[in-house]
Amino acid sequence: MTWLTAGRLVVSLPAAEIANISVPGSVMRIDQVLGLPISHALACALFLIEYHCGGRGIETVYLARPEIFAHGTAAAWLAGRLGPVSEHLCVTDGSAVKLVSGCRTHMFAYRLTDADGYAAFARLCRRAPDLMAQVATQVNTRLSWRAAGQLVRPRSLYLHAPEPPPPPSAAAYPFQFKPYLVEETARRVAGAAPVELDALPRAAQTIYVPLTETGLANKAFARAIARLVRAAFAQPHALVLLRLPAERAGESLAGRIGRTLIALAASGVVLPRNAPSNIYFLSADLSPETAPPNLFITVHEDFDFWRHPKRFYEQAMAVTVAASQALRAHPEFLPLDVTPIYGARATRLWLPPFGLGGGATAAGDAP
Amino acid sequence: MTARRRRPKITLDVAPLLEAQWTGIPVFTRRLVTALQNHGGIEIDFAVNLTRIPGAAVQAAIDSGTGVFLQDAFENQAHAWPYVADPGEHLFYPSKKPAHGFCAHEASTVHDMSTLFLPECHEAANIAHHLDELVREVETDEAVFCVSEATRAAFLAAFPHAGARTRLLYQYVDWPEHYALMLRNLPRIALGRYAVVVGTLEPRKNLALIIRALELAEIRNSDIRFVVIGRLGWKLDQFLVGVSPQARARLIFSGFVSEFTKYRLIDGAEFLVMPSIYEGFGIPALEAMTLGKPVLAAMTSSLPEVAGKAGVYFDPLSESDFASAFAEISAPHRLAELAPAAREGARAFGWQRMAAPVVEWATGK
């Protein structure tokens, strides 16, 4: 990867994050970008880029709107401000991939665990396949799409940072499940006094499941998580922490809880209605500092692993990375070995297709 | 006896002219019809969605400056009108194609690629309308007309294989001749020194930049006010929150005005401001230039291409850059330098230049 070994890299920012705020100009330094009110996910992505470029002596320059400098005088004006640069990393939320005149394009889709972002990306691949075919490298994703009848799969590059920006402080909310009263239940849970992480019951093992919107949309994964939750009802020595999927624009905590409950209900797994004392929703990520001992992490394949430092996974007893069994026969799409990403304690969990073998008709599940 | 050689013919889809109020693409379509009629080198048939429209009905709409009657005729009489029956003819769309692959020679027009590259500025339905069929539309186009080099570059970023089929289609400004006479009979507008900002108030027009910059010294200490022409609306109140009364007094919102009032306001202005984040062409810049007005323009997309030497440019995301450029263009000596460049630049965009590429396509060049 040329852009990670030498020279100068221009990094373009996702427009949706900066469209309604005042920025110091089209071309910015990293300190100027990090001073803007951007999302934690974007801050983590930029931190990651800076960490890797800084370690290799690569100078970075940030660009707010590459699309407006596509031609002629405007392109020359930009080139004058950017200086000599031949590599462009487009940080995208999935809605657009942009090019910089004269540069090779790489892509960091930092928000594809949001259903809207993923859907937007799928539409983009369909609507502009030849544009997408120009992506040379993808950072921390393993996406593929079709262009002119050909499968396009830019080379994946996996990056970790030792200390990404700390997540917002997390609070825990006791789990309740009433599938016929989802909204009311979600409101009640969100309205209850949160439990500080320090005050959570001490447990022989803590199972941490950072949920994503796209992970929950995978019914086989939702079923696996619902079963994990059900098992915890009978195992009071285990503590289950379900980190809620990222909030949508303007969404409340109750909304995030409601979406999670709906996904668990749709899995068909029957869950007790009583309030367990060892299962909680988490409003934000755990960090290496806040994680309890004896941690077991379960994530969906699409999880944005790079938002945690590698030592977070290394301090866990085990990391389980769930993926659809159908992909097992296609290592070109999905690497079978997850240790390069999650460390030595990581293993795969192959999820059977929903509705086939081990599906909703298993003993104890709703018909 | 020698047989008279028939002129080449195109069928021009005039669906945009069915709009009641003509701005943007309907005006572009009207100008194209007029340019081709002036040229005279090709015969023109008219259609809407593959249904032929009588030329007299189109001409009547152009003469009256509205599509109200044409739309009424289309809805009530089109069942008796013929359809485009010859798959061998040249079918030209001044905007996107509603149907594709019907004729052997189809062409469409790309006005900008903002739905692809600036989706955050559009509603999802609008994006789907423009992009869902675009791949098929481009595949079936013999020619793709782009309204500026910047738009062509954006289009080719998404469709690099279509390069050989793209052509430029610059539009022009055609103020009615009687406007100048009407203006002479009216007193000068009593607004003092002002600059005009033309365009619907939507996010990518970037009016927020001007509002944020009002408190900067270069603008605060100037005697120039801003007259904003265009429909009010989009989050304007939100942008004005926190603006001091003194700064707020520098802004005058005219709302939607008639073409003549726009002409009069531009004519009385010191210069035009185009702070847009993105433009496919930027017709207000050309309108101002035809009246000898320089342009304080964002360094973006097509604006330098249109305004050329009549422009003073700034980074559309930098308030301080805007303020510096404002200070430069406000100086009387700079305005005097730029005015001739504005008129000279405007002369480069005429009906001949708009008609030529379409005629060339229709004649197989």
XYZ file of C-alpha atoms in Angstrom:
732
model
C 0.000 0.000 0.000
C 1.797 3.087 -1.195
C -0.184 5.411 1.006
C 0.846 3.617 4.118
C 4.533 3.438 3.448
C 5.666 6.855 2.372
C 4.805 10.325 1.199
C 1.665 12.298 1.742
C -1.940 11.244 2.067
C -5.064 13.310 1.508
C -7.982 12.133 3.621
C -11.467 13.244 2.611
C -14.175 13.530 5.229
C -17.785 12.291 5.084
C -19.917 15.296 4.170
C -22.837 14.363 6.411
C -20.669 14.863 9.509
C -19.639 18.395 8.545
C -22.514 19.640 6.410
C -24.171 21.655 9.148
C -21.194 22.922 11.077
C -18.673 25.668 10.461
C -15.282 24.325 9.416
C -12.097 26.362 9.092
C -11.791 25.682 5.353
C -11.800 23.004 2.688
C -8.289 21.876 3.586
C -7.547 21.193 7.247
C -5.012 19.764 9.636
C -5.915 16.882 11.919
C -6.057 19.090 15.008
C -8.583 21.312 13.271
C -10.731 18.314 12.309
C -10.641 16.792 15.772
C -11.749 20.159 17.160
C -15.033 19.843 15.248
C -18.157 18.246 16.761
C -17.781 14.947 14.886
C -19.041 11.518 15.940
C -17.006 9.206 18.141
C -16.894 6.674 15.305
C -15.322 9.219 12.950
C -12.906 10.396 15.626
C -11.789 6.770 16.093
C -11.347 6.346 12.343
C -9.251 9.508 12.044
C -7.200 8.577 15.069
C -6.460 5.243 13.454
C -5.339 6.897 10.229
C -3.134 9.352 12.098
C -1.591 6.603 14.176
C -0.588 4.584 11.148
C 0.546 7.497 9.045
C 2.414 9.098 11.915
C 4.316 5.892 12.586
C 5.472 5.757 8.985
C 6.344 9.385 8.502
C 3.398 9.973 6.221
C 2.052 13.493 6.250
C -1.735 13.762 6.227
C -3.934 16.561 5.023
C -7.714 16.592 5.427
C -10.181 17.658 2.791
C -13.801 18.553 3.444
C -15.365 18.284 -0.009
C -13.252 16.747 -2.755
C -16.205 16.630 -5.130
C -16.223 20.397 -5.640
C -12.696 20.472 -7.047
C -13.190 18.083 -9.943
C -11.997 20.192 -12.823
C -9.955 23.072 -14.201
C -9.277 26.104 -12.033
C -10.911 24.583 -8.961
C -8.838 21.392 -9.301
C -5.674 23.451 -9.769
C -6.553 25.585 -6.731
C -6.924 22.452 -4.636
C -3.736 20.918 -5.985
C -1.898 24.072 -4.949
C -3.204 23.773 -1.408
C -2.663 20.027 -1.082
C 0.856 19.994 -2.428
C 2.325 16.867 -4.018
C -0.027 14.009 -3.232
C -0.977 10.916 -5.142
C -2.962 8.868 -2.621
C -6.450 9.655 -1.364
C -8.271 7.916 1.449
C -12.006 8.541 1.297
C -13.566 8.162 4.741
C -17.189 7.388 4.000
C -20.406 6.713 5.857
C -21.519 4.637 2.865
C -23.567 7.299 1.102
C -20.854 8.536 -1.264
C -17.378 7.686 -2.434
C -15.439 10.622 -3.817
C -12.349 10.988 -5.931
C -9.524 13.517 -5.841
C -8.237 14.515 -9.233
C -4.897 12.841 -9.941
C -4.983 10.572 -6.901
C -5.518 6.871 -6.388
C -8.566 6.253 -4.206
C -8.786 4.118 -1.073
C -11.842 3.756 1.102
C -12.516 3.587 4.821
C -16.225 2.847 5.321
C -16.373 3.590 9.014
C -20.088 3.366 9.595
C -21.381 0.329 7.760
C -22.702 -1.252 10.951
C -25.543 1.276 10.707
C -28.328 -0.191 8.602
C -28.819 3.109 6.769
C -25.126 3.362 5.972
C -24.984 -0.200 4.730
C -28.086 0.232 2.588
C -26.716 3.472 1.159
C -23.470 1.741 0.289
C -25.294 -1.107 -1.451
C -27.287 1.436 -3.471
C -24.120 3.311 -4.355
C -22.499 0.148 -5.710
C -25.566 -0.468 -7.830
C -25.958 3.095 -9.048
C -22.326 3.883 -9.807
C -20.434 0.609 -10.266
C -17.703 2.153 -12.406
C -17.043 4.763 -9.759
C -16.722 2.074 -7.129
C -14.440 0.036 -9.363
C -11.852 2.780 -8.887
C -11.401 1.976 -5.200
C -7.946 0.432 -4.836
C -7.919 -0.527 -1.154
C -10.469 -0.798 1.631
C -9.560 -0.229 5.247
C -10.998 -2.560 7.884
C -13.791 -3.881 5.688
C -14.109 -6.788 3.341
C -16.669 -5.552 0.873
C -17.243 -6.692 -2.662
C -19.597 -5.610 -5.408
C -20.215 -6.035 -9.100
C -19.124 -3.689 -11.870
C -19.606 -4.480 -15.553
C -20.336 -8.097 -14.685
C -17.087 -8.462 -12.756
C -16.692 -8.965 -9.048
C -14.781 -6.063 -7.518
C -13.103 -6.654 -4.201
C -10.478 -4.082 -3.330
C -7.676 -5.397 -1.181
C -8.484 -5.200 2.520
C -6.094 -3.562 4.903
C -6.666 -4.128 8.618
C -5.533 -1.394 10.948
C -5.593 -1.174 14.737
C -4.639 1.697 16.964
C -3.199 1.062 20.420
C -5.287 3.744 22.118
C -8.285 5.035 20.174
C -10.201 7.943 21.718
C -11.974 6.696 24.841
C -15.657 5.949 24.333
C -18.306 8.033 26.092
C -18.926 6.772 29.613
C -21.244 3.786 29.638
C -24.224 3.228 31.911
C -26.046 -0.058 32.445
C -29.821 -0.538 32.335
C -31.510 -3.705 33.664
C -32.806 -5.979 30.936
C -36.532 -6.582 30.500
C -38.313 -8.384 27.700
C -41.976 -7.907 26.878
C -42.315 -8.525 23.162
C -45.888 -7.280 23.005
C -45.079 -4.043 24.816
C -41.765 -3.149 23.231
C -42.085 0.631 23.206
C -43.422 0.845 26.719
C -40.790 -1.576 27.998
C -38.021 0.357 26.267
C -39.285 3.624 27.757
C -39.470 2.090 31.212
C -35.960 0.625 30.997
C -34.485 3.858 29.670
C -36.314 5.873 32.303
C -35.004 3.803 35.190
C -31.967 4.952 37.135
C -28.871 3.656 35.331
C -26.400 1.431 37.142
C -22.779 2.539 37.194
C -20.394 -0.065 35.806
C -18.646 -0.266 39.185
C -21.932 -1.181 40.833
C -22.720 -4.135 38.570
C -22.851 -7.512 40.336
C -19.526 -9.339 40.484
C -19.699 -12.409 38.287
C -17.591 -15.445 37.562
C -17.798 -14.510 33.889
C -18.939 -11.448 32.011
C -20.279 -11.904 28.514
C -19.988 -8.668 26.530
C -21.917 -8.362 23.269
C -21.409 -5.077 21.428
C -24.474 -5.093 19.180
C -24.652 -3.421 15.809
C -27.679 -2.587 13.738
C -26.554 -4.762 10.841
C -25.643 -7.593 13.214
C -29.129 -7.537 14.708
C -30.592 -7.521 11.222
C -28.984 -10.937 10.752
C -31.691 -13.156 12.214
C -29.337 -16.042 12.827
C -27.128 -13.783 14.940
C -30.107 -12.271 16.750
C -31.248 -15.803 17.545
C -27.807 -16.718 18.888
C -27.816 -13.636 21.129
C -31.369 -14.301 22.299
C -30.351 -17.822 23.273
C -27.300 -16.495 25.054
C -29.583 -14.152 27.015
C -31.984 -16.970 27.803
C -29.173 -19.158 29.071
C -28.095 -16.346 31.399
C -31.461 -16.458 33.168
C -30.418 -19.859 34.496
C -26.814 -18.861 35.207
C -26.814 -16.148 37.860
C -23.031 -16.396 38.113
C -22.730 -14.984 34.594
C -23.182 -11.306 33.778
C -24.407 -10.399 30.269
C -23.818 -6.894 28.937
C -25.561 -6.047 25.676
C -24.069 -2.860 24.284
C -26.855 -1.160 22.355
C -26.431 -0.469 18.635
C -25.262 3.028 17.742
C -27.918 5.679 17.902
C -29.518 6.993 14.750
C -29.652 10.751 14.261
C -31.763 12.238 17.028
C -32.642 8.862 18.500
C -33.254 8.409 22.226
C -31.907 5.661 24.460
C -35.404 4.148 24.501
C -35.302 3.965 20.716
C -32.065 1.986 20.785
C -33.442 -0.372 23.438
C -36.666 -0.774 21.480
C -34.805 -1.721 18.288
C -32.808 -4.318 20.200
C -35.908 -5.833 21.790
C -37.660 -6.002 18.425
C -34.704 -7.866 16.903
C -34.601 -10.329 19.792
C -38.355 -10.870 19.537
C -38.101 -11.443 15.777
C -35.598 -14.229 16.408
C -38.468 -16.370 17.704
C -36.565 -17.357 20.828
C -38.788 -17.437 23.897
C -37.388 -15.397 26.765
C -38.681 -15.218 30.308
C -40.581 -12.069 31.204
C -39.224 -11.655 34.688
C -36.470 -9.104 35.326
C -33.082 -10.833 35.685
C -30.429 -9.292 37.910
C -27.510 -10.312 35.710
C -28.443 -9.003 32.233
C -28.006 -5.347 31.265
C -28.117 -3.040 28.314
C -25.050 -0.821 27.988
C -25.368 2.662 26.554
C -21.754 2.801 25.269
C -18.675 0.673 24.701
C -16.642 -0.921 27.417
C -12.996 0.036 27.371
C -9.937 -1.854 28.594
C -10.171 0.190 31.789
C -13.874 -0.352 32.439
C -14.090 -3.987 31.352
C -14.704 -6.437 34.210
C -12.365 -9.402 34.678
C -13.207 -12.781 33.148
C -14.529 -11.120 30.036
C -15.970 -13.115 27.152
C -16.681 -11.086 24.029
C -19.132 -12.082 21.319
C -19.358 -9.977 18.166
C -20.979 -10.214 14.780
C -18.719 -10.471 11.775
C -19.370 -6.861 10.760
C -18.341 -5.426 14.129
C -16.095 -2.365 13.862
C -13.265 -3.975 15.806
C -10.914 -1.040 15.273
C -12.795 1.117 17.760
C -11.131 -0.914 20.518
C -7.386 -1.337 21.008
C -6.005 -4.803 20.428
C -5.208 -5.145 24.130
C -8.934 -5.021 24.832
C -9.406 -8.304 22.993
C -6.213 -9.724 24.432
C -7.388 -9.184 27.995
C -10.560 -11.170 27.286
C -10.813 -14.858 28.116
C -12.255 -15.503 24.670
C -13.516 -13.606 21.659
C -16.221 -15.221 19.554
C -16.754 -13.829 16.060
C -20.063 -14.978 14.612
C -20.597 -15.302 10.875
C -23.071 -17.043 8.617
C -22.209 -20.642 7.974
C -22.894 -20.114 4.286
C -19.711 -18.040 4.084
C -17.556 -20.815 5.481
C -16.985 -22.203 2.019
C -15.877 -18.821 0.690
C -12.637 -17.812 2.378
C -12.130 -15.294 -0.420
C -14.980 -13.306 1.130
C -14.460 -14.165 4.756
C -11.135 -15.183 6.300
C -11.540 -18.267 8.440
C -8.825 -17.152 10.826
C -9.811 -14.128 12.899
C -6.705 -14.011 15.076
C -4.928 -11.382 12.942
C -7.790 -9.031 13.779
C -8.851 -10.026 17.276
C -5.794 -11.772 18.672
C -4.950 -15.282 19.786
C -8.097 -15.856 21.859
C -10.490 -15.336 18.999
C -12.451 -18.092 17.315
C -15.255 -18.255 14.820
C -18.841 -19.201 15.551
C -20.594 -20.402 12.430
C -24.259 -19.501 12.472
C -26.662 -21.955 10.832
C -29.112 -20.368 8.420
C -32.184 -18.966 10.101
C -35.115 -21.300 9.649
C -32.908 -24.311 8.937
C -31.439 -26.652 11.560
C -31.354 -25.125 15.020
C -33.774 -22.463 13.909
C -36.814 -21.002 15.539
C -38.451 -24.389 15.937
C -35.865 -25.717 18.373
C -37.101 -26.785 21.786
C -38.081 -23.847 23.908
C -38.530 -21.446 21.020
C -41.692 -19.918 19.723
C -43.322 -21.872 16.908
C -35.597 19.326 -61.263
C -33.256 18.931 -58.304
C -34.821 17.483 -55.170
C -34.391 19.768 -52.138
C -32.233 18.102 -49.551
C -34.112 17.573 -46.303
C -32.610 19.052 -43.165
C -31.598 16.618 -40.434
C -34.255 16.301 -37.771
C -34.298 15.774 -34.054
C -37.140 15.172 -31.676
C -36.732 17.305 -28.586
C -38.422 16.152 -25.414
C -39.892 19.272 -23.853
C -41.324 17.696 -20.697
C -39.623 20.368 -18.542
C -41.766 23.002 -20.281
C -44.877 21.467 -18.719
C -43.894 23.115 -15.434
C -46.052 26.069 -14.524
C -43.205 28.230 -13.260
C -40.016 28.140 -15.267
C -36.710 28.196 -13.475
C -33.672 25.969 -13.885
C -34.197 23.129 -16.363
C -37.403 24.523 -17.958
C -35.540 27.763 -18.736
C -32.611 25.725 -20.058
C -35.061 23.848 -22.316
C -36.661 27.058 -23.561
C -33.239 28.490 -24.373
C -32.263 25.338 -26.230
C -35.438 25.462 -28.355
C -34.781 29.097 -29.175
C -31.115 28.443 -29.941
C -31.960 25.597 -32.325
C -34.676 27.667 -33.992
C -32.238 30.540 -34.444
C -29.643 28.186 -35.886
C -32.044 26.755 -38.413
C -29.737 23.944 -39.440
C -31.988 21.169 -38.272
C -35.671 20.466 -38.205
C -37.185 20.110 -34.727
C -40.093 17.979 -33.645
C -41.313 18.129 -30.069
C -42.394 15.357 -27.755
C -43.181 14.635 -24.149
C -42.654 11.071 -22.984
C -42.631 9.727 -26.556
C -45.856 11.575 -27.444
C -45.499 14.183 -30.145
C -46.466 17.740 -29.243
C -47.576 20.252 -31.871
C -44.890 22.844 -32.490
C -47.455 25.618 -32.230
C -48.352 24.573 -28.690
C -44.687 24.631 -27.655
C -44.188 28.016 -29.278
C -47.254 29.389 -27.503
C -45.827 28.216 -24.181
C -42.498 29.860 -24.927
C -44.206 33.088 -25.939
C -46.246 33.160 -22.736
C -43.358 32.031 -20.499
C -45.314 29.340 -18.684
C -46.180 25.676 -19.149
C -49.678 25.949 -17.677
C -51.492 25.791 -21.012
C -49.121 23.253 -22.532
C -49.683 20.968 -19.563
C -53.431 21.353 -19.897
C -53.256 20.534 -23.593
C -51.014 17.545 -22.924
C -53.356 16.121 -20.315
C -56.535 16.660 -22.325
C -55.508 16.260 -25.940
C -52.459 14.001 -26.006
C -54.588 10.909 -26.596
C -55.172 12.217 -30.122
C -51.553 13.148 -30.775
C -49.169 10.736 -32.523
C -46.321 9.024 -30.750
C -42.668 8.835 -31.637
C -42.927 5.926 -34.011
C -39.587 5.920 -35.775
C -36.906 4.103 -33.776
C -34.319 5.471 -36.174
C -34.714 9.117 -35.244
C -32.626 11.355 -33.001
C -34.336 11.826 -29.656
C -32.895 14.498 -27.394
C -33.674 14.968 -23.707
C -32.693 18.280 -22.101
C -32.619 16.488 -18.758
C -32.654 12.840 -17.671
C -34.383 10.230 -19.820
C -37.724 8.920 -18.584
C -37.518 6.055 -21.104
C -34.386 4.565 -22.541
C -33.438 2.420 -25.473
C -36.422 3.387 -27.612
C -34.556 5.146 -30.401
C -31.277 4.287 -32.046
C -29.969 7.800 -31.423
C -30.722 8.995 -27.940
C -29.078 11.775 -25.992
C -29.649 13.139 -22.533
C -28.326 16.063 -20.548
C -26.480 15.973 -17.252
C -26.959 19.184 -15.275
C -24.968 18.143 -12.245
C -23.940 15.056 -10.289
C -24.876 16.369 -6.880
C -27.232 13.497 -6.102
C -24.271 11.131 -6.375
C -21.558 13.218 -4.771
C -23.573 15.388 -2.376
C -26.400 13.060 -1.306
C -26.653 14.819 2.049
C -28.139 17.811 0.199
C -31.013 15.823 -1.314
C -34.108 13.895 -0.316
C -33.845 10.121 -0.794
C -36.644 10.151 -3.387
C -34.825 12.769 -5.432
C -31.619 10.745 -5.343
C -33.481 7.626 -6.452
C -35.177 9.576 -9.247
C -31.838 10.732 -10.633
C -29.652 7.723 -10.053
C -31.656 4.505 -10.037
C -31.778 4.201 -13.822
C -28.737 6.276 -14.678
C -26.546 3.312 -15.583
C -29.100 2.129 -18.149
C -29.699 5.653 -19.400
C -26.007 6.189 -20.031
C -25.651 2.790 -21.690
C -28.354 3.666 -24.198
C -27.153 7.199 -24.891
C -25.396 7.884 -28.150
C -24.382 11.232 -26.681
C -24.353 12.585 -23.137
C -24.481 16.369 -23.006
C -22.930 17.996 -19.943
C -23.691 21.595 -19.072
C -20.115 22.434 -18.076
C -16.640 20.954 -18.072
C -16.916 20.565 -14.305
C -20.113 18.574 -14.688
C -18.468 16.487 -17.381
C -15.550 15.749 -15.048
C -17.961 14.716 -12.279
C -19.943 12.575 -14.696
C -16.799 10.878 -15.984
C -15.692 10.117 -12.445
C -18.779 7.926 -12.201
C -18.899 6.772 -15.827
C -15.314 6.785 -17.098
C -16.174 4.551 -20.056
C -18.621 7.101 -21.450
C -15.887 9.644 -22.125
C -16.003 9.526 -25.913
C -19.750 10.076 -25.938
C -19.825 13.227 -23.835
C -20.331 16.669 -25.349
C -20.489 20.124 -23.804
C -23.744 22.043 -23.867
C -23.231 25.549 -22.509
C -26.312 27.658 -22.064
C -26.671 31.393 -22.409
C -28.673 34.297 -21.025
C -31.413 35.925 -23.064
C -32.949 38.822 -21.209
C -35.985 40.138 -23.092
C -34.950 43.141 -25.140
C -37.549 45.414 -23.578
C -36.061 45.003 -20.077
C -33.345 47.563 -20.796
C -35.923 50.064 -21.981
C -38.157 49.446 -18.961
C -35.185 49.949 -16.693
C -34.370 53.302 -18.204
C -37.845 54.523 -17.313
C -37.480 53.628 -13.644
C -35.536 55.384 -10.890
C -32.439 53.733 -9.503
C -33.215 51.345 -6.630
C -32.729 53.197 -3.351
C -30.853 50.523 -1.431
C -27.444 52.143 -1.340
C -24.493 49.876 -2.168
C -25.484 46.236 -2.236
C -24.529 42.861 -3.624
C -27.070 40.321 -4.854
C -27.260 36.648 -3.995
C -29.478 34.691 -6.397
C -30.893 31.226 -5.871
C -33.317 29.100 -3.939
C -32.325 28.974 -0.303
C -31.162 25.401 0.058
C -28.136 23.919 1.859
C -25.785 23.650 -1.069
C -26.335 27.318 -1.940
C -24.358 27.966 1.262
C -26.034 31.186 2.370
C -24.982 30.192 5.894
C -21.415 31.176 5.015
C -22.447 34.778 4.371
C -24.498 34.863 7.549
C -21.584 33.569 9.630
C -19.210 36.030 8.012
C -21.365 39.105 8.703
C -19.582 39.746 11.983
C -16.094 39.693 10.433
C -14.404 43.080 10.222
C -14.106 43.186 6.431
C -17.866 42.869 6.098
C -18.962 44.595 9.298
C -17.036 47.730 8.317
C -18.299 47.768 4.743
C -21.289 49.792 3.572
C -22.423 46.997 1.239
C -25.581 45.082 2.055
C -26.719 41.714 0.685
C -29.977 41.373 -1.232
C -30.951 37.703 -1.296
C -33.249 36.797 -4.193
C -35.102 33.492 -4.086
C -37.711 31.498 -2.257
C -37.305 31.622 1.492
C -37.399 28.556 3.600
C -34.789 25.986 4.234
C -33.615 26.356 7.843
C -33.206 30.096 7.334
C -34.497 30.949 10.794
C -32.074 28.450 12.276
C -29.147 30.100 10.515
C -30.207 33.535 11.710
C -30.262 32.538 15.370
C -27.516 34.406 17.202
C -27.000 36.971 14.459
C -26.845 40.454 15.970
C -29.518 42.986 14.922
C -26.828 45.097 13.222
C -25.609 42.143 11.204
C -29.159 41.020 10.445
C -29.903 44.479 9.065
C -27.277 43.866 6.378
C -29.461 41.157 4.846
C -32.504 41.883 2.707
C -34.606 38.916 1.611
C -36.658 39.679 -1.472
C -38.355 36.289 -1.715
C -39.313 35.040 -5.171
C -39.379 37.915 -7.668
C -40.282 38.320 -11.335
C -37.584 38.048 -13.979
C -37.663 41.779 -14.533
C -37.289 42.548 -10.824
C -34.342 40.180 -10.700
C -32.875 41.955 -13.727
C -33.368 45.312 -12.047
C -31.870 44.176 -8.751
C -28.808 42.718 -10.460
C -28.392 45.808 -12.584
C -28.387 48.036 -9.502
C -25.943 45.840 -7.590
C -22.211 46.290 -7.180
C -21.609 42.626 -7.828
C -23.162 39.153 -7.504
C -22.267 36.697 -4.740
C -22.364 32.949 -5.416
C -21.308 31.155 -2.240
C -22.616 27.761 -3.451
C -20.946 24.592 -2.334
C -21.630 23.092 -5.750
C -23.094 24.178 -9.086
C -23.638 22.297 -12.314
C -23.317 25.522 -14.313
C -24.249 28.621 -12.278
C -26.552 30.641 -14.510
C -26.899 33.577 -12.040
C -23.183 34.282 -12.547
C -23.711 34.554 -16.281
C -26.848 36.674 -15.797
C -24.845 39.145 -13.736
C -21.982 39.174 -16.213
C -24.315 40.073 -19.086
C -25.142 43.204 -17.084
C -21.479 43.976 -16.494
C -21.449 42.790 -12.894
C -18.458 40.897 -11.491
C -18.956 37.791 -9.433
C -17.743 37.014 -5.936
C -17.761 33.271 -6.429
C -16.956 30.160 -4.467
C -13.976 28.250 -5.800
C -16.088 25.267 -6.658
C -17.206 23.060 -9.521
C -18.249 25.129 -12.574
C -18.112 28.652 -11.139
C -14.544 29.502 -12.201
C -15.343 28.052 -15.616
C -18.343 30.363 -16.067
C -17.182 33.524 -14.298
C -13.594 33.274 -15.510
C -11.732 36.582 -15.214
C -14.862 38.354 -14.011
C -14.667 36.507 -10.722
C -12.987 36.940 -7.390
C -12.876 33.552 -5.714
C -12.924 32.196 -2.207
C -12.928 28.869 -0.406
C -16.661 28.103 0.080
C -15.956 26.600 3.509
C -13.885 29.449 4.889
C -15.521 32.542 6.315
C -12.217 34.382 6.521
C -11.398 33.584 2.906
C -14.840 34.862 1.926
C -14.305 38.056 3.909
C -10.936 38.697 2.230
C -12.392 38.175 -1.220
C -15.314 40.411 -0.300
C -12.926 43.172 0.704
C -11.094 42.820 -2.590
C -14.120 42.947 -4.852
C -15.778 45.784 -2.900
C -12.999 48.185 -3.725
C -14.263 50.561 -6.452
C -11.079 50.278 -8.506
C -11.352 46.474 -8.505
C -14.985 46.631 -9.547
C -14.023 48.928 -12.399
C -11.363 46.458 -13.512
C -13.707 43.497 -13.418
C -16.756 45.000 -15.142
C -15.316 44.834 -18.689
C -14.151 41.268 -18.025
C -17.718 40.407 -17.022
C -19.211 41.687 -20.263
C -16.411 40.093 -22.287
C -16.848 36.766 -20.513
C -20.605 36.797 -21.024
C -20.180 37.225 -24.766
C -18.536 33.810 -24.908
C -21.867 32.199 -24.030
C -24.393 32.709 -26.823
C -27.180 30.792 -28.515
C -24.807 29.742 -31.291
C -22.618 27.962 -28.786
C -25.608 26.190 -27.278
C -27.063 25.085 -30.604
C -23.823 23.901 -32.212
C -23.163 20.642 -30.307
C -26.770 19.487 -30.680
C -26.749 20.218 -34.394
C -23.428 18.432 -34.739
C -24.843 15.370 -33.027
C -27.991 15.418 -35.162
C -25.920 15.660 -38.330
C -23.641 12.816 -37.311
C -20.543 14.924 -36.649
